[in-house]
Every structure is written in structure tokens, then in C-alpha cells.
């Protein structure tokens, strides 16, 4: 029996320019989704799938991320003195979550380049990559299935979502073949952010990957692609067509709830969707939202 994977890599070096001025002095990963920073959902998802070793790829201006997953001594003392256990628990929620590690990306040369920075930490074992802009609802676990498929087939695995054809230009798009599992496909090709007319399908890569370490060997020679950046999708394309050397790539089709916090409109939608389901906020928010909708006409 092979050892179940334990390492997650979370790229968090992006500049977050879509959220300026909020992100001028604060990492976009710290923007609150309801009352938790977006990045906390992602680390919690990794931990829920058994990935307790988390490497975050950061950059300048990202100190708040490290602070968030560390002790906050003064605040803890203050809340202890006050006897406020509820707030103390909230402060500590992120502290003991995972075994956190950090490496800086340096030059911002793309997602593929960011992942390559994880090579030393990961070593020669499969690992997961979670992109912070996508939040997967904890009620619809996805990583477990991806890890199972990775182990069973000994390939790399990406998460795929069916999107409107008009939206495919925002994602990596996959050409696929069916397998005997309706939720699993074999990937025969990948294109980063194609025009609608050139897209091989409307199956989009969402930000979850379980990769074989051969991805590092491929990324070492991957040339800059779309946007003049080193693209993870391009490395995976090479792996998809060289299964003997690199293990090939499969896709798990996700049919659950996913929230995109990558742009302002989707971010607002994500907050509303998550808040209406919350026990502490939903009962007041739902009737207010219904009334508010009537005022829109
Ligand atoms: C990245 C990947 C893309 C993927 C997307 C998922 O793009 O390059 O292939 O579909 O994440 O969110 P980004 O959204 O960072 O531009």
C-alpha cells in the first residue's frame, strides 16, 4: 500500500489587482468571505482531505498570511483575561490548523513557475495544489475523490467543471475521453484560456490538482505561454500526451457547490451564497434578501 498523500501547495503570490484599492496593502487572500479570510477556507479544505502539510507560495506584501496562521499572543491574553471563550476560539481556529510552510515566488512568472518553487519541499511524492480563488463547499468534498483516483490510477488528476461555453476563455480547457466512471475522464489535451471557438470542450479546470512529482521535471523546461507566463496547464498538456514517462492526466468532474472569489462580482455572490446557509446569519439574511429583491424592480 502506498502512503496517502499529505502535502498541499497553495499559490498565494498574486497581486490581486482586481480588488484594488482593497488589496493595495493587504493580500487578496485575506479578503473576508463572510467572516473568514478566503485563504482559511482553502487550508481547511486541504486539512479535511488529510493534507496537514501546507506549503504556501507567497511574495512581497503577504506577511498577513503568515500572521493569520500563527499565534496572536496579545489578543489571546486579552480575550483570556476577559473570559471571552467564543472569540478566543475564533482567534485560534486558524492557528493549529495545519503544519504551515512558506516560500516566496520571487519573480512573478506565472502559476507554473509558482508551483516549481515547491519542488524542494514536496520531493518525489504526489501532492495537491489548491488555488485560493476557488472555494469548494465543505459539504461537497472533491479532493478525497481526486486523491483516490490519483492513487488508483497512478496519474495526475485535475478537477473539471462544466461551464458555459462563453466562459471557457477564463480557464484551462480539457479534451477528454470517457472512462467506466461517469465522474472520471482521461485527459487527451489541455489548452490554457482558449477562445470559445478553439476550446476542445466546455470542461474547465477549476483550481484543484493532485499531481505526480514528474510535473516538476516538465515545468523545468516549460516555456512561457499564455500571457507570457509559465503555465501549469501547458506542463499538464505535455504530461497528458506522454503517459509512459509522466503518468498521464485524468480529470474528476465536479458537480458540487463551488464559489469563485477571483473577481468582484463572483466574490459578492460567494458571500451571499455562503451566508444564507449559515445558522448564525441565514435566518435573518434570508427574509431580508427576499424583501430586498422586491425593491430591485
Ligand atoms: C488558473 C489556471 C487555469 C485554471 C484557473 C482555475 O488561472 O491557469 O488553467 O482554469 O486557474 O481557477 P487563473 O484564474 O489564475 O488566471
Short mmCIF file of C-alpha atoms and ligand atoms in Angstrom, two decimals:
data_model
loop_
_atom_site.label_atom_id
_atom_site.label_comp_id
_atom_site.label_asym_id
_atom_site.label_seq_id
_atom_site.Cartn_x
_atom_site.Cartn_y
_atom_site.Cartn_z
CA UNK A 1 0.00 0.00 0.00
CA UNK A 2 1.33 3.40 -0.91
CA UNK A 3 1.25 6.14 1.71
CA UNK A 4 -1.67 8.54 1.30
CA UNK A 5 -0.52 11.98 0.23
CA UNK A 6 -0.02 14.60 2.94
CA UNK A 7 1.25 17.71 1.17
CA UNK A 8 -0.73 20.62 -0.23
CA UNK A 9 0.71 23.54 -2.15
CA UNK A 10 -1.25 26.77 -2.18
CA UNK A 11 -0.05 29.51 -4.52
CA UNK A 12 -0.76 32.90 -2.98
CA UNK A 13 1.67 35.25 -4.65
CA UNK A 14 -0.76 37.06 -6.98
CA UNK A 15 -1.09 40.82 -6.76
CA UNK A 16 -4.88 40.88 -6.53
CA UNK A 17 -5.19 43.91 -8.80
CA UNK A 18 -8.86 43.15 -9.48
CA UNK A 19 -9.64 44.19 -5.92
CA UNK A 20 -7.74 47.46 -5.77
CA UNK A 21 -7.74 49.58 -3.68
CA UNK A 22 -8.69 46.94 -1.04
CA UNK A 23 -5.60 44.94 -1.91
CA UNK A 24 -3.14 47.82 -2.02
CA UNK A 25 -1.63 46.93 1.35
CA UNK A 26 -3.44 43.65 2.09
CA UNK A 27 -3.16 40.29 0.32
CA UNK A 28 -6.27 39.40 -1.67
CA UNK A 29 -6.28 36.02 0.09
CA UNK A 30 -7.16 37.85 3.32
CA UNK A 31 -10.39 39.34 1.95
CA UNK A 32 -13.19 38.08 4.20
CA UNK A 33 -15.72 35.65 2.81
CA UNK A 34 -18.46 36.19 5.40
CA UNK A 35 -16.14 36.29 8.42
CA UNK A 36 -13.19 34.09 7.50
CA UNK A 37 -10.42 35.11 5.13
CA UNK A 38 -10.75 33.31 1.78
CA UNK A 39 -7.44 31.52 2.37
CA UNK A 40 -8.70 29.91 5.58
CA UNK A 41 -11.42 28.02 3.69
CA UNK A 42 -8.77 26.65 1.36
CA UNK A 43 -6.44 25.50 4.14
CA UNK A 44 -9.42 23.94 5.96
CA UNK A 45 -10.34 22.06 2.79
CA UNK A 46 -6.80 20.69 2.48
CA UNK A 47 -6.78 19.57 6.12
CA UNK A 48 -10.21 17.94 5.77
CA UNK A 49 -8.73 15.81 2.97
CA UNK A 50 -5.85 14.73 5.23
CA UNK A 51 -3.30 17.20 3.86
CA UNK A 52 -1.75 18.57 7.03
CA UNK A 53 1.49 19.77 5.48
CA UNK A 54 0.72 23.02 3.68
CA UNK A 55 3.25 24.98 1.66
CA UNK A 56 2.13 28.44 0.69
CA UNK A 57 3.87 30.18 -2.19
CA UNK A 58 3.84 33.84 -1.24
CA UNK A 59 5.51 37.06 -2.25
CA UNK A 60 6.07 40.61 -1.11
CA UNK A 61 3.26 42.13 0.91
CA UNK A 62 1.99 38.75 2.12
CA UNK A 63 3.02 38.85 5.79
CA UNK A 64 -0.61 38.95 6.88
CA UNK A 65 -0.99 35.38 5.59
CA UNK A 66 1.77 34.07 7.86
CA UNK A 67 0.38 36.05 10.79
CA UNK A 68 -3.08 34.64 10.25
CA UNK A 69 -1.90 31.05 10.69
CA UNK A 70 0.33 31.89 13.66
CA UNK A 71 -0.38 32.69 17.30
CA UNK A 72 -1.71 36.17 18.11
CA UNK A 73 -0.36 36.38 21.59
CA UNK A 74 -1.63 39.81 22.73
CA UNK A 75 -5.16 39.14 21.52
CA UNK A 76 -5.20 35.71 23.16
CA UNK A 77 -4.10 37.16 26.53
CA UNK A 78 -6.68 39.93 26.31
CA UNK A 79 -9.54 37.56 25.49
CA UNK A 80 -8.46 35.09 28.17
CA UNK A 81 -8.46 37.90 30.77
CA UNK A 82 -11.95 38.87 29.65
CA UNK A 83 -13.06 35.25 29.74
CA UNK A 84 -14.41 35.52 26.17
CA UNK A 85 -14.05 31.89 25.07
CA UNK A 86 -16.12 32.25 21.90
CA UNK A 87 -13.85 34.92 20.45
CA UNK A 88 -10.76 33.12 21.71
CA UNK A 89 -11.84 30.03 19.81
CA UNK A 90 -12.22 32.14 16.66
CA UNK A 91 -8.71 33.55 17.08
CA UNK A 92 -7.30 30.04 17.48
CA UNK A 93 -9.29 28.46 14.63
CA UNK A 94 -6.53 29.05 12.10
CA UNK A 95 -3.55 28.72 14.45
CA UNK A 96 -3.33 24.97 14.88
CA UNK A 97 -4.98 24.04 11.61
CA UNK A 98 -2.02 22.73 9.66
CA UNK A 99 1.74 22.47 9.60
CA UNK A 100 2.35 25.66 7.62
CA UNK A 101 5.40 26.37 5.46
CA UNK A 102 6.14 29.34 3.26
CA UNK A 103 8.35 30.02 0.29
CA UNK A 104 8.43 33.18 -1.77
CA UNK A 105 7.98 33.09 -5.51
CA UNK A 106 10.37 35.95 -6.28
CA UNK A 107 9.74 36.82 -9.93
CA UNK A 108 6.03 36.65 -10.74
CA UNK A 109 6.40 34.41 -13.78
CA UNK A 110 3.09 32.53 -13.65
CA UNK A 111 1.32 29.67 -11.90
CA UNK A 112 3.67 27.01 -13.32
CA UNK A 113 6.65 28.94 -12.00
CA UNK A 114 5.00 29.29 -8.58
CA UNK A 115 4.43 25.51 -8.41
CA UNK A 116 8.04 24.85 -9.36
CA UNK A 117 9.04 26.72 -6.19
CA UNK A 118 7.51 23.81 -4.24
CA UNK A 119 9.92 21.24 -5.71
CA UNK A 120 12.34 21.04 -2.75
CA UNK A 121 9.59 20.88 -0.16
CA UNK A 122 7.48 18.28 -1.94
CA UNK A 123 10.26 15.92 -3.03
CA UNK A 124 9.38 12.88 -5.14
CA UNK A 125 5.85 12.19 -3.99
CA UNK A 126 2.39 13.12 -5.28
CA UNK A 127 0.94 16.33 -3.83
CA UNK A 128 -2.15 18.51 -4.13
CA UNK A 129 -2.40 22.07 -5.43
CA UNK A 130 -5.27 24.29 -4.29
CA UNK A 131 -5.83 27.69 -5.88
CA UNK A 132 -7.20 30.27 -3.49
CA UNK A 133 -9.72 31.89 -5.84
CA UNK A 134 -11.89 28.76 -5.82
CA UNK A 135 -13.74 27.77 -2.67
CA UNK A 136 -15.25 24.28 -2.70
CA UNK A 137 -18.22 23.85 -0.37
CA UNK A 138 -17.22 21.62 2.53
CA UNK A 139 -20.50 19.72 2.07
CA UNK A 140 -19.33 18.57 -1.39
CA UNK A 141 -15.83 17.16 -0.86
CA UNK A 142 -13.80 16.93 -4.03
CA UNK A 143 -10.20 16.36 -3.00
CA UNK A 144 -10.90 12.95 -1.45
CA UNK A 145 -12.14 11.60 -4.75
CA UNK A 146 -9.20 13.17 -6.61
CA UNK A 147 -6.70 11.61 -4.19
CA UNK A 148 -8.43 8.22 -4.54
CA UNK A 149 -8.20 8.41 -8.33
CA UNK A 150 -4.58 9.53 -8.20
CA UNK A 151 -3.70 6.51 -6.08
CA UNK A 152 -5.81 4.06 -8.05
CA UNK A 153 -4.57 5.11 -11.50
CA UNK A 154 -1.15 6.44 -10.51
CA UNK A 155 -1.65 9.50 -12.74
CA UNK A 156 -2.00 13.20 -12.16
CA UNK A 157 -5.58 14.37 -11.61
CA UNK A 158 -7.26 17.74 -12.19
CA UNK A 159 -10.72 18.91 -11.18
CA UNK A 160 -13.04 19.77 -14.06
CA UNK A 161 -16.26 21.75 -14.09
CA UNK A 162 -18.72 22.12 -16.94
CA UNK A 163 -19.02 25.84 -17.68
CA UNK A 164 -21.00 27.90 -20.18
CA UNK A 165 -19.05 27.86 -23.47
CA UNK A 166 -18.87 31.65 -23.29
CA UNK A 167 -16.89 31.34 -20.03
CA UNK A 168 -14.26 28.83 -21.15
CA UNK A 169 -11.81 31.59 -22.11
CA UNK A 170 -11.30 32.19 -18.37
CA UNK A 171 -9.98 28.68 -17.70
CA UNK A 172 -7.77 25.86 -18.81
CA UNK A 173 -9.94 23.70 -21.11
CA UNK A 174 -9.69 19.92 -21.46
CA UNK A 175 -10.13 17.46 -24.33
CA UNK A 176 -11.32 14.24 -22.74
CA UNK A 177 -12.25 10.60 -23.25
CA UNK A 178 -14.79 8.73 -21.14
CA UNK A 179 -13.84 6.09 -18.60
CA UNK A 180 -16.04 3.49 -16.90
CA UNK A 181 -16.69 6.03 -14.11
CA UNK A 182 -19.09 8.82 -15.21
CA UNK A 183 -17.26 11.27 -12.93
CA UNK A 184 -13.79 10.48 -14.27
CA UNK A 185 -12.33 11.22 -17.71
CA UNK A 186 -8.98 10.65 -19.34
CA UNK A 187 -7.50 13.91 -20.50
CA UNK A 188 -6.09 13.83 -24.00
CA UNK A 189 -5.22 17.53 -24.28
CA UNK A 190 -5.32 20.85 -22.43
CA UNK A 191 -5.35 24.46 -23.62
CA UNK A 192 -4.93 27.48 -21.35
CA UNK A 193 -7.72 30.05 -21.73
CA UNK A 194 -8.76 29.30 -25.33
CA UNK A 195 -11.22 31.39 -27.32
CA UNK A 196 -14.67 29.84 -27.29
CA UNK A 197 -14.29 28.75 -30.92
CA UNK A 198 -11.00 26.94 -30.29
CA UNK A 199 -11.91 25.27 -27.00
CA UNK A 200 -11.73 21.45 -27.06
CA UNK A 201 -14.76 21.26 -24.73
CA UNK A 202 -16.56 23.28 -22.08
CA UNK A 203 -14.83 21.31 -19.32
CA UNK A 204 -12.83 23.87 -17.34
CA UNK A 205 -10.01 23.19 -14.91
CA UNK A 206 -11.00 24.51 -11.52
CA UNK A 207 -8.28 25.19 -9.03
CA UNK A 208 -7.69 21.70 -7.60
CA UNK A 209 -4.93 19.37 -8.78
CA UNK A 210 -3.34 16.18 -7.44
CA UNK A 211 -0.04 15.88 -9.24
CA UNK A 212 2.73 13.40 -9.70
CA UNK A 213 6.17 14.86 -8.97
CA UNK A 214 7.10 14.49 -12.66
CA UNK A 215 5.30 17.81 -13.06
CA UNK A 216 8.44 19.50 -11.68
CA UNK A 217 10.63 17.91 -14.35
CA UNK A 218 8.22 19.15 -17.02
CA UNK A 219 7.90 22.63 -15.51
CA UNK A 220 11.70 22.97 -15.58
CA UNK A 221 11.55 23.19 -19.37
CA UNK A 222 8.04 24.62 -19.90
CA UNK A 223 8.32 27.79 -22.00
CA UNK A 224 6.23 30.86 -21.21
CA UNK A 225 2.78 30.53 -22.81
CA UNK A 226 -0.46 32.49 -22.50
CA UNK A 227 0.18 35.97 -21.08
CA UNK A 228 3.93 35.29 -21.40
CA UNK A 229 3.71 33.29 -18.16
CA UNK A 230 4.85 29.74 -17.35
CA UNK A 231 1.53 27.94 -17.30
CA UNK A 232 0.73 24.86 -15.22
CA UNK A 233 -1.80 23.94 -17.91
CA UNK A 234 0.99 23.73 -20.52
CA UNK A 235 3.02 21.39 -18.31
CA UNK A 236 -0.08 19.21 -17.79
CA UNK A 237 -0.70 19.20 -21.54
CA UNK A 238 2.75 17.68 -22.01
CA UNK A 239 2.01 15.14 -19.28
CA UNK A 240 -1.31 14.25 -20.87
CA UNK A 241 0.41 13.24 -24.11
CA UNK A 242 3.39 11.46 -22.51
CA UNK A 243 1.71 8.94 -20.19
CA UNK A 244 4.61 6.47 -20.32
CA UNK A 245 7.11 8.98 -18.95
CA UNK A 246 4.93 11.21 -16.77
CA UNK A 247 1.91 9.11 -15.84
CA UNK A 248 -0.71 10.97 -17.90
CA UNK A 249 -3.57 13.12 -16.60
CA UNK A 250 -7.14 12.27 -15.59
CA UNK A 251 -9.98 14.60 -14.67
CA UNK A 252 -12.58 14.32 -11.90
CA UNK A 253 -15.76 16.11 -12.89
CA UNK A 254 -17.07 18.21 -10.03
CA UNK A 255 -20.83 18.60 -9.71
CA UNK A 256 -21.00 20.25 -6.29
CA UNK A 257 -21.08 23.79 -4.99
CA UNK A 258 -18.09 25.95 -5.83
CA UNK A 259 -17.62 29.65 -5.22
CA UNK A 260 -15.31 31.82 -7.23
CA UNK A 261 -13.79 34.65 -5.23
CA UNK A 262 -11.46 35.73 -8.00
CA UNK A 263 -13.39 38.73 -9.25
CA UNK A 264 -15.59 41.28 -7.56
CA UNK A 265 -18.98 40.11 -8.80
CA UNK A 266 -18.35 36.43 -8.07
CA UNK A 267 -16.90 37.38 -4.70
CA UNK A 268 -20.12 39.18 -3.73
CA UNK A 269 -22.17 36.19 -4.91
CA UNK A 270 -19.97 33.81 -2.90
CA UNK A 271 -20.51 35.77 0.30
CA UNK A 272 -24.28 35.80 -0.16
CA UNK A 273 -24.46 32.10 -1.06
CA UNK A 274 -22.40 31.07 1.94
CA UNK A 275 -24.08 33.46 4.38
CA UNK A 276 -27.67 32.38 3.60
CA UNK A 277 -26.76 28.83 4.63
CA UNK A 278 -25.12 29.83 7.89
CA UNK A 279 -27.01 29.07 11.08
CA UNK A 280 -25.98 32.32 12.73
CA UNK A 281 -26.73 34.62 9.78
CA UNK A 282 -29.11 32.79 7.44
CA UNK A 283 -32.33 33.16 9.47
CA UNK A 284 -32.04 36.96 9.40
CA UNK A 285 -30.44 37.29 6.00
CA UNK A 286 -32.91 35.16 4.01
CA UNK A 287 -36.09 37.20 4.72
CA UNK A 288 -34.17 40.45 4.28
CA UNK A 289 -32.85 39.24 0.94
CA UNK A 290 -36.37 38.33 -0.24
CA UNK A 291 -37.65 41.81 0.64
CA UNK A 292 -34.64 43.44 -0.93
CA UNK A 293 -35.16 41.58 -4.20
CA UNK A 294 -38.65 43.10 -4.47
CA UNK A 295 -37.16 46.58 -4.33
CA UNK A 296 -34.95 45.89 -7.36
CA UNK A 297 -37.71 46.31 -9.99
C1 LIG B 1 -5.64 29.39 -13.32
C2 LIG B 1 -5.20 28.35 -14.34
C3 LIG B 1 -6.36 27.91 -15.20
C4 LIG B 1 -7.49 27.43 -14.31
C5 LIG B 1 -7.88 28.51 -13.29
C6 LIG B 1 -8.90 27.97 -12.30
O1 LIG B 1 -5.97 30.58 -13.97
O2 LIG B 1 -4.15 28.89 -15.13
O3 LIG B 1 -5.98 26.89 -16.07
O4 LIG B 1 -8.61 27.10 -15.11
O5 LIG B 1 -6.75 28.94 -12.55
O6 LIG B 1 -9.35 28.95 -11.42
P1 LIG B 1 -6.19 31.99 -13.21
O7 LIG B 1 -7.63 32.01 -12.80
O8 LIG B 1 -5.26 32.00 -12.04
O9 LIG B 1 -5.88 33.05 -14.21
#
